[in-house]
Short mmCIF file of C-alpha atoms in Angstrom, two decimals:
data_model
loop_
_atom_site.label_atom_id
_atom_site.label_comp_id
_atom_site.label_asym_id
_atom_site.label_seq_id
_atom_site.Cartn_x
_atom_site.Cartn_y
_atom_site.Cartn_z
CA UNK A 1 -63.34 56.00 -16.98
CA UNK A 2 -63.09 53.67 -19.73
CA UNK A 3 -59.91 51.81 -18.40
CA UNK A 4 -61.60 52.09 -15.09
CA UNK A 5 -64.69 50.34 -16.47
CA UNK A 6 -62.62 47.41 -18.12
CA UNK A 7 -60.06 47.01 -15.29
CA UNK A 8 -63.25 46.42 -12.99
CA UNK A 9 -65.17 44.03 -15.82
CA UNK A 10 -62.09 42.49 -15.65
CA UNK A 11 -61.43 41.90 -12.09
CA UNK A 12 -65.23 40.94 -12.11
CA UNK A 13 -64.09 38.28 -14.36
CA UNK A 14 -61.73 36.69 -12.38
CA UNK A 15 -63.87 36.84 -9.51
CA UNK A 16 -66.16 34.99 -10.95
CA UNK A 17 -64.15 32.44 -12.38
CA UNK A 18 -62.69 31.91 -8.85
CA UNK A 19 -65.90 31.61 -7.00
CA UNK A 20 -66.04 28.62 -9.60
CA UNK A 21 -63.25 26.92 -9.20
CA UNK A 22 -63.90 27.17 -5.16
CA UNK A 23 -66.66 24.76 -5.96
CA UNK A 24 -64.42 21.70 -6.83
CA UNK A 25 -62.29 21.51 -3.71
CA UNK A 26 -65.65 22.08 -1.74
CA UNK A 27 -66.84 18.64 -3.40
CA UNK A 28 -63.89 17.54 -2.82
CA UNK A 29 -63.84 18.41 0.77
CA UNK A 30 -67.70 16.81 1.58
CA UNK A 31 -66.94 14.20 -0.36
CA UNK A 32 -64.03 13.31 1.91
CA UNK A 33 -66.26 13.44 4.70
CA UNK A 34 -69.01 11.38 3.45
CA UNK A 35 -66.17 8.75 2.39
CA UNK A 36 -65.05 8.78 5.68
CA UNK A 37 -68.74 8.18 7.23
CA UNK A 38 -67.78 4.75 5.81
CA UNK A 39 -64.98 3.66 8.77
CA UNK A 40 -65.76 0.99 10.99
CA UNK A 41 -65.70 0.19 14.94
CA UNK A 42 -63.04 1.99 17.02
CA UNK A 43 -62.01 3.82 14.22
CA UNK A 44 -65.39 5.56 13.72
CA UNK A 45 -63.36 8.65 15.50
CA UNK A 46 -64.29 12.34 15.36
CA UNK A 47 -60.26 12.75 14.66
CA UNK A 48 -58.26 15.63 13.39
CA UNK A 49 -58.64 14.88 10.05
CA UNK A 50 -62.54 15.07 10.21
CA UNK A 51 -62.10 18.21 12.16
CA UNK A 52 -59.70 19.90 10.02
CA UNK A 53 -61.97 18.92 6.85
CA UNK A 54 -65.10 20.11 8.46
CA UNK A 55 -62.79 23.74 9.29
CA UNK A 56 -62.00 23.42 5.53
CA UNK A 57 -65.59 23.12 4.08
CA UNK A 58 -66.88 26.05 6.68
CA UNK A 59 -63.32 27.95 4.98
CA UNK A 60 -64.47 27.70 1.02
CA UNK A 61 -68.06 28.62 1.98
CA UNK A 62 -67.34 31.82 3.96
CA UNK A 63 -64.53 32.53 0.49
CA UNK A 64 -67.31 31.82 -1.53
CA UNK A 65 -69.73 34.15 0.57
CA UNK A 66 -67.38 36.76 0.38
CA UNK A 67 -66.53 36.65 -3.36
CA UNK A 68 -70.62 36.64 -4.09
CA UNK A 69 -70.73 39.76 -1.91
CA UNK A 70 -67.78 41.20 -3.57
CA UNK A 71 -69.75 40.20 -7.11
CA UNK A 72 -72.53 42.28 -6.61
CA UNK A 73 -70.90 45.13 -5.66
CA UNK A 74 -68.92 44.58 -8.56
CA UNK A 75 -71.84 44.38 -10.52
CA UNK A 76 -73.96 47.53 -8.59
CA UNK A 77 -70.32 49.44 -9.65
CA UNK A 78 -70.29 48.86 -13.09
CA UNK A 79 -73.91 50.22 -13.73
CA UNK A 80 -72.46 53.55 -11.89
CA UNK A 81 -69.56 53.81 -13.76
CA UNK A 82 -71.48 53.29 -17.13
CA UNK A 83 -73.68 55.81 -16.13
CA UNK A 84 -71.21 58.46 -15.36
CA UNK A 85 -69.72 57.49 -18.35
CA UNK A 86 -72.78 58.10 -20.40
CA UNK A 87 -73.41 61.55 -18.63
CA UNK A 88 -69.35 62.00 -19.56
CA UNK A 89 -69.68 61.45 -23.54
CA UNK A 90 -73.35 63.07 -23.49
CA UNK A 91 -72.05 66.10 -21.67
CA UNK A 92 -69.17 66.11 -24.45
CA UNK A 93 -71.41 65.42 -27.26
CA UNK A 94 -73.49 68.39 -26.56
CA UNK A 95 -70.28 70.55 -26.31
CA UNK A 96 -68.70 69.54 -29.03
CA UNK A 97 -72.07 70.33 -31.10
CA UNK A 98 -72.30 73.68 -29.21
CA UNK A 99 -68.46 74.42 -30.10
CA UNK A 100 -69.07 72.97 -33.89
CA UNK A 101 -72.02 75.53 -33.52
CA UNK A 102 -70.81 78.44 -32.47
CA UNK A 103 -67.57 78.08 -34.64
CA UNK A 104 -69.56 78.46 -37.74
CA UNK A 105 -72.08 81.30 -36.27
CA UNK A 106 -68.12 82.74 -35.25
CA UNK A 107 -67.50 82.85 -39.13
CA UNK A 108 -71.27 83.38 -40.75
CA UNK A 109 -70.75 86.87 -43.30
CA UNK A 110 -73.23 88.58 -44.52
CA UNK A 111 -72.41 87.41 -47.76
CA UNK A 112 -72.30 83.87 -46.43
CA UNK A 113 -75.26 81.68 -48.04
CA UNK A 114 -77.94 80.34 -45.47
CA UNK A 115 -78.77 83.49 -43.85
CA UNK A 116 -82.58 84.84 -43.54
CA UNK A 117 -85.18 86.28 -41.30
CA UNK A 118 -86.41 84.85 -38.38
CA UNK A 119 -89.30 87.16 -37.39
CA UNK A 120 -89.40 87.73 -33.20
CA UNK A 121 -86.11 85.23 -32.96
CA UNK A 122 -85.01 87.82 -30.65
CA UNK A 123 -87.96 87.30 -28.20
CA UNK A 124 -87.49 83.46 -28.24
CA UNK A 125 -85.68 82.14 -24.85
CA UNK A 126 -85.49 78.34 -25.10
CA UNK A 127 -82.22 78.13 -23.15
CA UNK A 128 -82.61 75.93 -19.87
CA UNK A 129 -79.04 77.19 -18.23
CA UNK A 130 -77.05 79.96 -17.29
CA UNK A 131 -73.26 80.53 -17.21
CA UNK A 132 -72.95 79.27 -13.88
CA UNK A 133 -75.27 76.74 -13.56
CA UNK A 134 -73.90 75.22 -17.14
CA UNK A 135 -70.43 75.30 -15.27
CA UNK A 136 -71.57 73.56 -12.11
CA UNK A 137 -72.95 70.68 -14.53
CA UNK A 138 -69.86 70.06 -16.30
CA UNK A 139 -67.92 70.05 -12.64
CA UNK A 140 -70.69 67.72 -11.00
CA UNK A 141 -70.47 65.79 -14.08
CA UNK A 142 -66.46 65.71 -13.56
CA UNK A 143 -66.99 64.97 -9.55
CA UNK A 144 -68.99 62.16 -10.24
CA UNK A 145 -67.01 60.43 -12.72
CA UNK A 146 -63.99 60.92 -10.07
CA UNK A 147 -65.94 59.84 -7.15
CA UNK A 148 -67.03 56.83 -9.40
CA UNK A 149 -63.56 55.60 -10.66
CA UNK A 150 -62.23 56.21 -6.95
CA UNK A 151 -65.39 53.73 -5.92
CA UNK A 152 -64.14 51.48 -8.18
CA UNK A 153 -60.39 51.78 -7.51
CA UNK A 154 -61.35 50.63 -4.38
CA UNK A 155 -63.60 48.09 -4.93
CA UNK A 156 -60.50 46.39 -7.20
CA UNK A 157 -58.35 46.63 -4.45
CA UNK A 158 -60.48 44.89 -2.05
CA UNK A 159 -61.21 42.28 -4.73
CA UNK A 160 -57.47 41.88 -5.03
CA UNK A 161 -57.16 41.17 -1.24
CA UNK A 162 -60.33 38.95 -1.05
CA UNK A 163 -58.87 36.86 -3.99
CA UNK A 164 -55.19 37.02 -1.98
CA UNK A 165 -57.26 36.33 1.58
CA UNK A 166 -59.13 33.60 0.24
CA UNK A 167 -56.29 31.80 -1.62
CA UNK A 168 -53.97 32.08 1.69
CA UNK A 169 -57.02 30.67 3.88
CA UNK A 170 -57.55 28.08 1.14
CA UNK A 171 -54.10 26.68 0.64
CA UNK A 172 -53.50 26.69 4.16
CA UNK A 173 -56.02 24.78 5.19
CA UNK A 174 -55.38 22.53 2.05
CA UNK A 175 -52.15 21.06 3.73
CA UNK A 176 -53.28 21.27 7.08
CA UNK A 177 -56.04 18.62 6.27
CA UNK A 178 -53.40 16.73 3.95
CA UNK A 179 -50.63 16.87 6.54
CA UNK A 180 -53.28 15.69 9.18
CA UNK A 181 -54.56 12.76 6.41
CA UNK A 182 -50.62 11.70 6.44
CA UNK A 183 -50.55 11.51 9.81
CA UNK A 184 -53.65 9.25 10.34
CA UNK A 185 -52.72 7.04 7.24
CA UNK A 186 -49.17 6.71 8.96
CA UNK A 187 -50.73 5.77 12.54
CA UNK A 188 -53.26 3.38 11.21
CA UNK A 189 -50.19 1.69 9.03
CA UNK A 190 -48.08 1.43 11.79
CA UNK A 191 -51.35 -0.12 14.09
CA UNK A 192 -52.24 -2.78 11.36
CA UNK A 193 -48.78 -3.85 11.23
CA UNK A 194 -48.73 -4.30 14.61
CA UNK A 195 -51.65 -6.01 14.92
CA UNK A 196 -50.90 -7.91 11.88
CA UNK A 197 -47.79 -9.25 13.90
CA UNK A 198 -49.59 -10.03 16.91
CA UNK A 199 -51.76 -11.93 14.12
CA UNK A 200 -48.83 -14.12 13.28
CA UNK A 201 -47.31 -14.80 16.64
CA UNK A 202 -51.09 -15.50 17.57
CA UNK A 203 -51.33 -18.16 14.54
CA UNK A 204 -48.02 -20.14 15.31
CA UNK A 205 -49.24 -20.31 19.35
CA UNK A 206 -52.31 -21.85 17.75
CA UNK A 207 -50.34 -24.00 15.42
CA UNK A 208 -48.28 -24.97 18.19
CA UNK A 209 -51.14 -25.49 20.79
CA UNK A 210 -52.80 -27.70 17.84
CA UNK A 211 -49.81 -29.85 18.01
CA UNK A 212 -49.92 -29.61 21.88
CA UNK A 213 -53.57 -30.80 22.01
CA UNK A 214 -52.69 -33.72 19.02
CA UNK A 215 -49.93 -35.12 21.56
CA UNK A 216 -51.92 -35.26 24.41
CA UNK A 217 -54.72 -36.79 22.31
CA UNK A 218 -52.47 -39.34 21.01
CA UNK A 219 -50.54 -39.72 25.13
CA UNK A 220 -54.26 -40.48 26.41
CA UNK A 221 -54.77 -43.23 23.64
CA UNK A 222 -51.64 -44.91 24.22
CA UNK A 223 -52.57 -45.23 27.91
CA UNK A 224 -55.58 -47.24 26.80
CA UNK A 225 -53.34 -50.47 26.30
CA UNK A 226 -51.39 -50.54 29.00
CA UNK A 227 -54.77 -49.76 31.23
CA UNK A 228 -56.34 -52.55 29.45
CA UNK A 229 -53.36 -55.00 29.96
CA UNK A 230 -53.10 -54.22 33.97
CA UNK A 231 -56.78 -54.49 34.06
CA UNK A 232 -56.88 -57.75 32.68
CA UNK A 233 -53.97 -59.35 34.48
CA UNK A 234 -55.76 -58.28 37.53
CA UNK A 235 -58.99 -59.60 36.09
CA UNK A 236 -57.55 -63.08 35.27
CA UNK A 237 -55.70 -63.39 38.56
CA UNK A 238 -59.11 -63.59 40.38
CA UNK A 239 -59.63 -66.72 39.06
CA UNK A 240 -56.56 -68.28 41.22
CA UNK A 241 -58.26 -70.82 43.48
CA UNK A 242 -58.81 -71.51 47.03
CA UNK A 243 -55.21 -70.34 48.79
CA UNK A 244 -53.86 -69.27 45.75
CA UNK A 245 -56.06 -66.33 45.84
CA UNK A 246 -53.20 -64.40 47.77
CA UNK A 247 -52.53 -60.75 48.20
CA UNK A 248 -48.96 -61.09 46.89
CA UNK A 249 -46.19 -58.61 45.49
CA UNK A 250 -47.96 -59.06 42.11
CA UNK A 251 -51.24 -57.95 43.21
CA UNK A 252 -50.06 -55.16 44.86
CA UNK A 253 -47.62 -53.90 41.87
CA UNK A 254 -50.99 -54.42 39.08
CA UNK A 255 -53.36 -52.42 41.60
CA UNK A 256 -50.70 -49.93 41.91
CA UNK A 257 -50.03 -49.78 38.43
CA UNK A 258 -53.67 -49.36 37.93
CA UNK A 259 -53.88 -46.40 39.83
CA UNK A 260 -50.72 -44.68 38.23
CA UNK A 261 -52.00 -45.07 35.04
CA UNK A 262 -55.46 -43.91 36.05
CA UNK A 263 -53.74 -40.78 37.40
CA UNK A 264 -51.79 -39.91 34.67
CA UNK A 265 -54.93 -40.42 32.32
CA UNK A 266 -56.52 -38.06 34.45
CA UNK A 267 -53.80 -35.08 34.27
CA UNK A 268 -53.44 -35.68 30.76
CA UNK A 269 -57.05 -34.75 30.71
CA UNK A 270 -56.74 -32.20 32.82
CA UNK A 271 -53.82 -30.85 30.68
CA UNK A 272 -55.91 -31.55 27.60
CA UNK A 273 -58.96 -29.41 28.30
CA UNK A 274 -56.84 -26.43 29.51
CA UNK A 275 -55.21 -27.10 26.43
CA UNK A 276 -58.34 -26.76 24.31
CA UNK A 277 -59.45 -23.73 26.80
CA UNK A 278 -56.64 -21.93 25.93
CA UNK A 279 -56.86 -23.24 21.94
CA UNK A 280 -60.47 -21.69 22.24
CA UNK A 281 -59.15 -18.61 23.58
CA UNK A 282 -56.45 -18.29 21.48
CA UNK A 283 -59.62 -18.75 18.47
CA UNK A 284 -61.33 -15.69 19.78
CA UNK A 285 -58.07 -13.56 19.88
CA UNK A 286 -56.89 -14.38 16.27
CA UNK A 287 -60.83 -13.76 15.13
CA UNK A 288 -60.57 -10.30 17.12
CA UNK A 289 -57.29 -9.36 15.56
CA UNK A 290 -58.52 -10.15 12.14
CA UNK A 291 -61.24 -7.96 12.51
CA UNK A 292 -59.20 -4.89 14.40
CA UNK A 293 -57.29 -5.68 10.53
CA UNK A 294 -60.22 -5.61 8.25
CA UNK A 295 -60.85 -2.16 10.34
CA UNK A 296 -57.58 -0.43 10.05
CA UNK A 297 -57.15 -1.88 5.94
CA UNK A 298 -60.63 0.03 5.47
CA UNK A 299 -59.84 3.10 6.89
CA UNK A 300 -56.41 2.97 5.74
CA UNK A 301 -58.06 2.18 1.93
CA UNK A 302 -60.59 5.14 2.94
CA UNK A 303 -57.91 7.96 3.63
CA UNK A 304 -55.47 7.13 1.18
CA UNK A 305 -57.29 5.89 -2.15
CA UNK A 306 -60.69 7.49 -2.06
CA UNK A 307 -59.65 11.01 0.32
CA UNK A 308 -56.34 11.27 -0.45
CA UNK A 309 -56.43 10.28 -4.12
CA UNK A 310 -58.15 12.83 -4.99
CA UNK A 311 -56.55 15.49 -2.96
CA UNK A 312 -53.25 14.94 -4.74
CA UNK A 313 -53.36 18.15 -6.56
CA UNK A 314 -54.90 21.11 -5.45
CA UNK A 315 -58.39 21.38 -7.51
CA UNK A 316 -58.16 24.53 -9.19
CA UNK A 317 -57.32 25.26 -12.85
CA UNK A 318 -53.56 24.55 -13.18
CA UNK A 319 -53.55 27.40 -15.91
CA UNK A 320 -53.95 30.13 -13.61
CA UNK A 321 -51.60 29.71 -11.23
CA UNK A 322 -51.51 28.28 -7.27
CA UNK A 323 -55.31 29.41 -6.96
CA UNK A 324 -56.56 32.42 -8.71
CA UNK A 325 -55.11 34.42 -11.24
CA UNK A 326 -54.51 38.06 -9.88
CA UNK A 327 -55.58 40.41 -12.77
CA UNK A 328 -53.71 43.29 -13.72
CA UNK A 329 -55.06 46.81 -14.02
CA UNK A 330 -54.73 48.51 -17.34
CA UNK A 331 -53.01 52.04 -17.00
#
């Protein structure tokens, strides 16, 4: 009963000392969550990482639940089995004073010093048990100390396979949430760089439209002097006198000329504010794909730094092995 007692204190022990370290990775775990509470936009998604980390917070309570339950019955066992223990050595006390007794009563002579007269000893019946009933103690006593170390055989065993339960459940959901945080940091790399590329082809459009709208700025402006010369040919001409003021070839060609460069004022104009349509478009895009960027770097910075840096190694004492140390029973 005494190795049973210390193989249980034992197991108790460890038990304890696991439901503690199940209290780091559960930080760990809701801290995870609340860091991810942090995304932005489109990426605020319920995905499977937040899934699999809420499944691995509900997965370290219910351990914990179940190593508290397994505590106190730990705890409710160890007051029997002291108690059948002390009924053991008082039960063996009192025999071994009865045998030290009765040995020396076994080898009193009447020459033997001590001896005297008890008046009416005879009549005196203090005893409390008889033959049988003193035999049934000592066997009930016996019975419950093997009733009480099979209790707590059992009790050890189911420890051992809550500690084995919990650390399978605990490491498997470990690098399911891990494998799922990979995934997610891989698919929001490869969607930055993507956008990130789209960034740059969307910056050397805009470059190029800039230089687009500059020519077209600068085509307009040199139209202004050769507008300004036909004009004022056609100006001067009107002072020609009496029949000299003739419709000729010349008058014709200027009006003409005129016209054509009023027309091609008017579709570079045309071109020009399509041009800045499509420069103010192109604005919008680059401003929306530097934002979709600042998303994806945030969540990206989110799962891999803050989650994932501290889920590099599994938060349990290194000393003790992949979770919990198993104890070993004494024999």
């Amino acid at each position: 009963m005494e190795n049973e007692i210390e193989n249980l204190k034992e197991h108790k022990r460890i038990l304890e000392k696991a439901y503690h370290d199940t209290k780091n990775p559960l930080h760990i775990a809701e801290e995870c969550l609340l860091h991810r509470e942090k995304r932005q936009g489109i990426d605020m998604v319920h995905d499977e990482v937040e899934k699999t980390l809420v499944k691995e917070v509900g997965i370290i309570k219910m351990c914990q639940d179940r190593m508290k339950k397994y505590l106190q019955r730990a705890h409710v066992q160890l007051k029997m089995d002291r108690s059948a223990l002390h009924e053991m050595e008082k039960d063996a006390k009192d025999k071994h004073h009865a045998e030290h007794l009765d040995d020396r009563m076994q080898q009193m002579r009447n020459t033997s010093m001590g001896i005297g007269y008890y008046p009416g000893i005879e009549s005196t019946d203090n005893t409390i048990s008889v033959p049988q009933s003193w035999i049934k103690f000592t066997q009930n006593n016996i019975l419950r100390s093997q009733k009480e170390r099979a209790a707590s055989e059992r009790l050890r065993g189911e420890i051992d396979a809550c500690l084995r339960q919990c650390a399978n459940d605990m490491w498997s959901i470990f690098n399911n949430v891990n494998n799922n945080f990979n995934t997610r940091i891989r698919e929001s790399t490869d969607a930055r760089n993507k956008l990130q590329a789209h960034l740059n082809r969307t910056m050397q459009e805009i470059f190029d439209m800039e230089k687009n709208i500059e020519l077209l700025r600068k085509a307009i402006h040199d139209k202004e002097a050769p507008m300004k010369v036909s004009q004022t040919r056609l100006e001067e001409r009107t002072r020609r006198m009496h029949v000299e003021l003739c419709n000729d070839p010349v008058m014709r060609t200027l009006q003409r000329e005129v016209s054509e460069i009023r027309d091609s004022v008017r579709y570079l104009k045309d071109k020009l504010r399509q041009s800045e349509i499509s420069m103010a478009r192109l604005m919008k895009t680059k401003s929306t794909l530097e934002h979709d960027i600042s998303v994806k770097e945030n969540s990206i910075a989110i799962d891999s730094k803050a989650c994932m840096g501290m889920r590099k190694g599994f938060p349990m004492d290194p000393k003790v092995g992949p979770i919990f140390n198993m104890p070993l029973a004494v024999i």
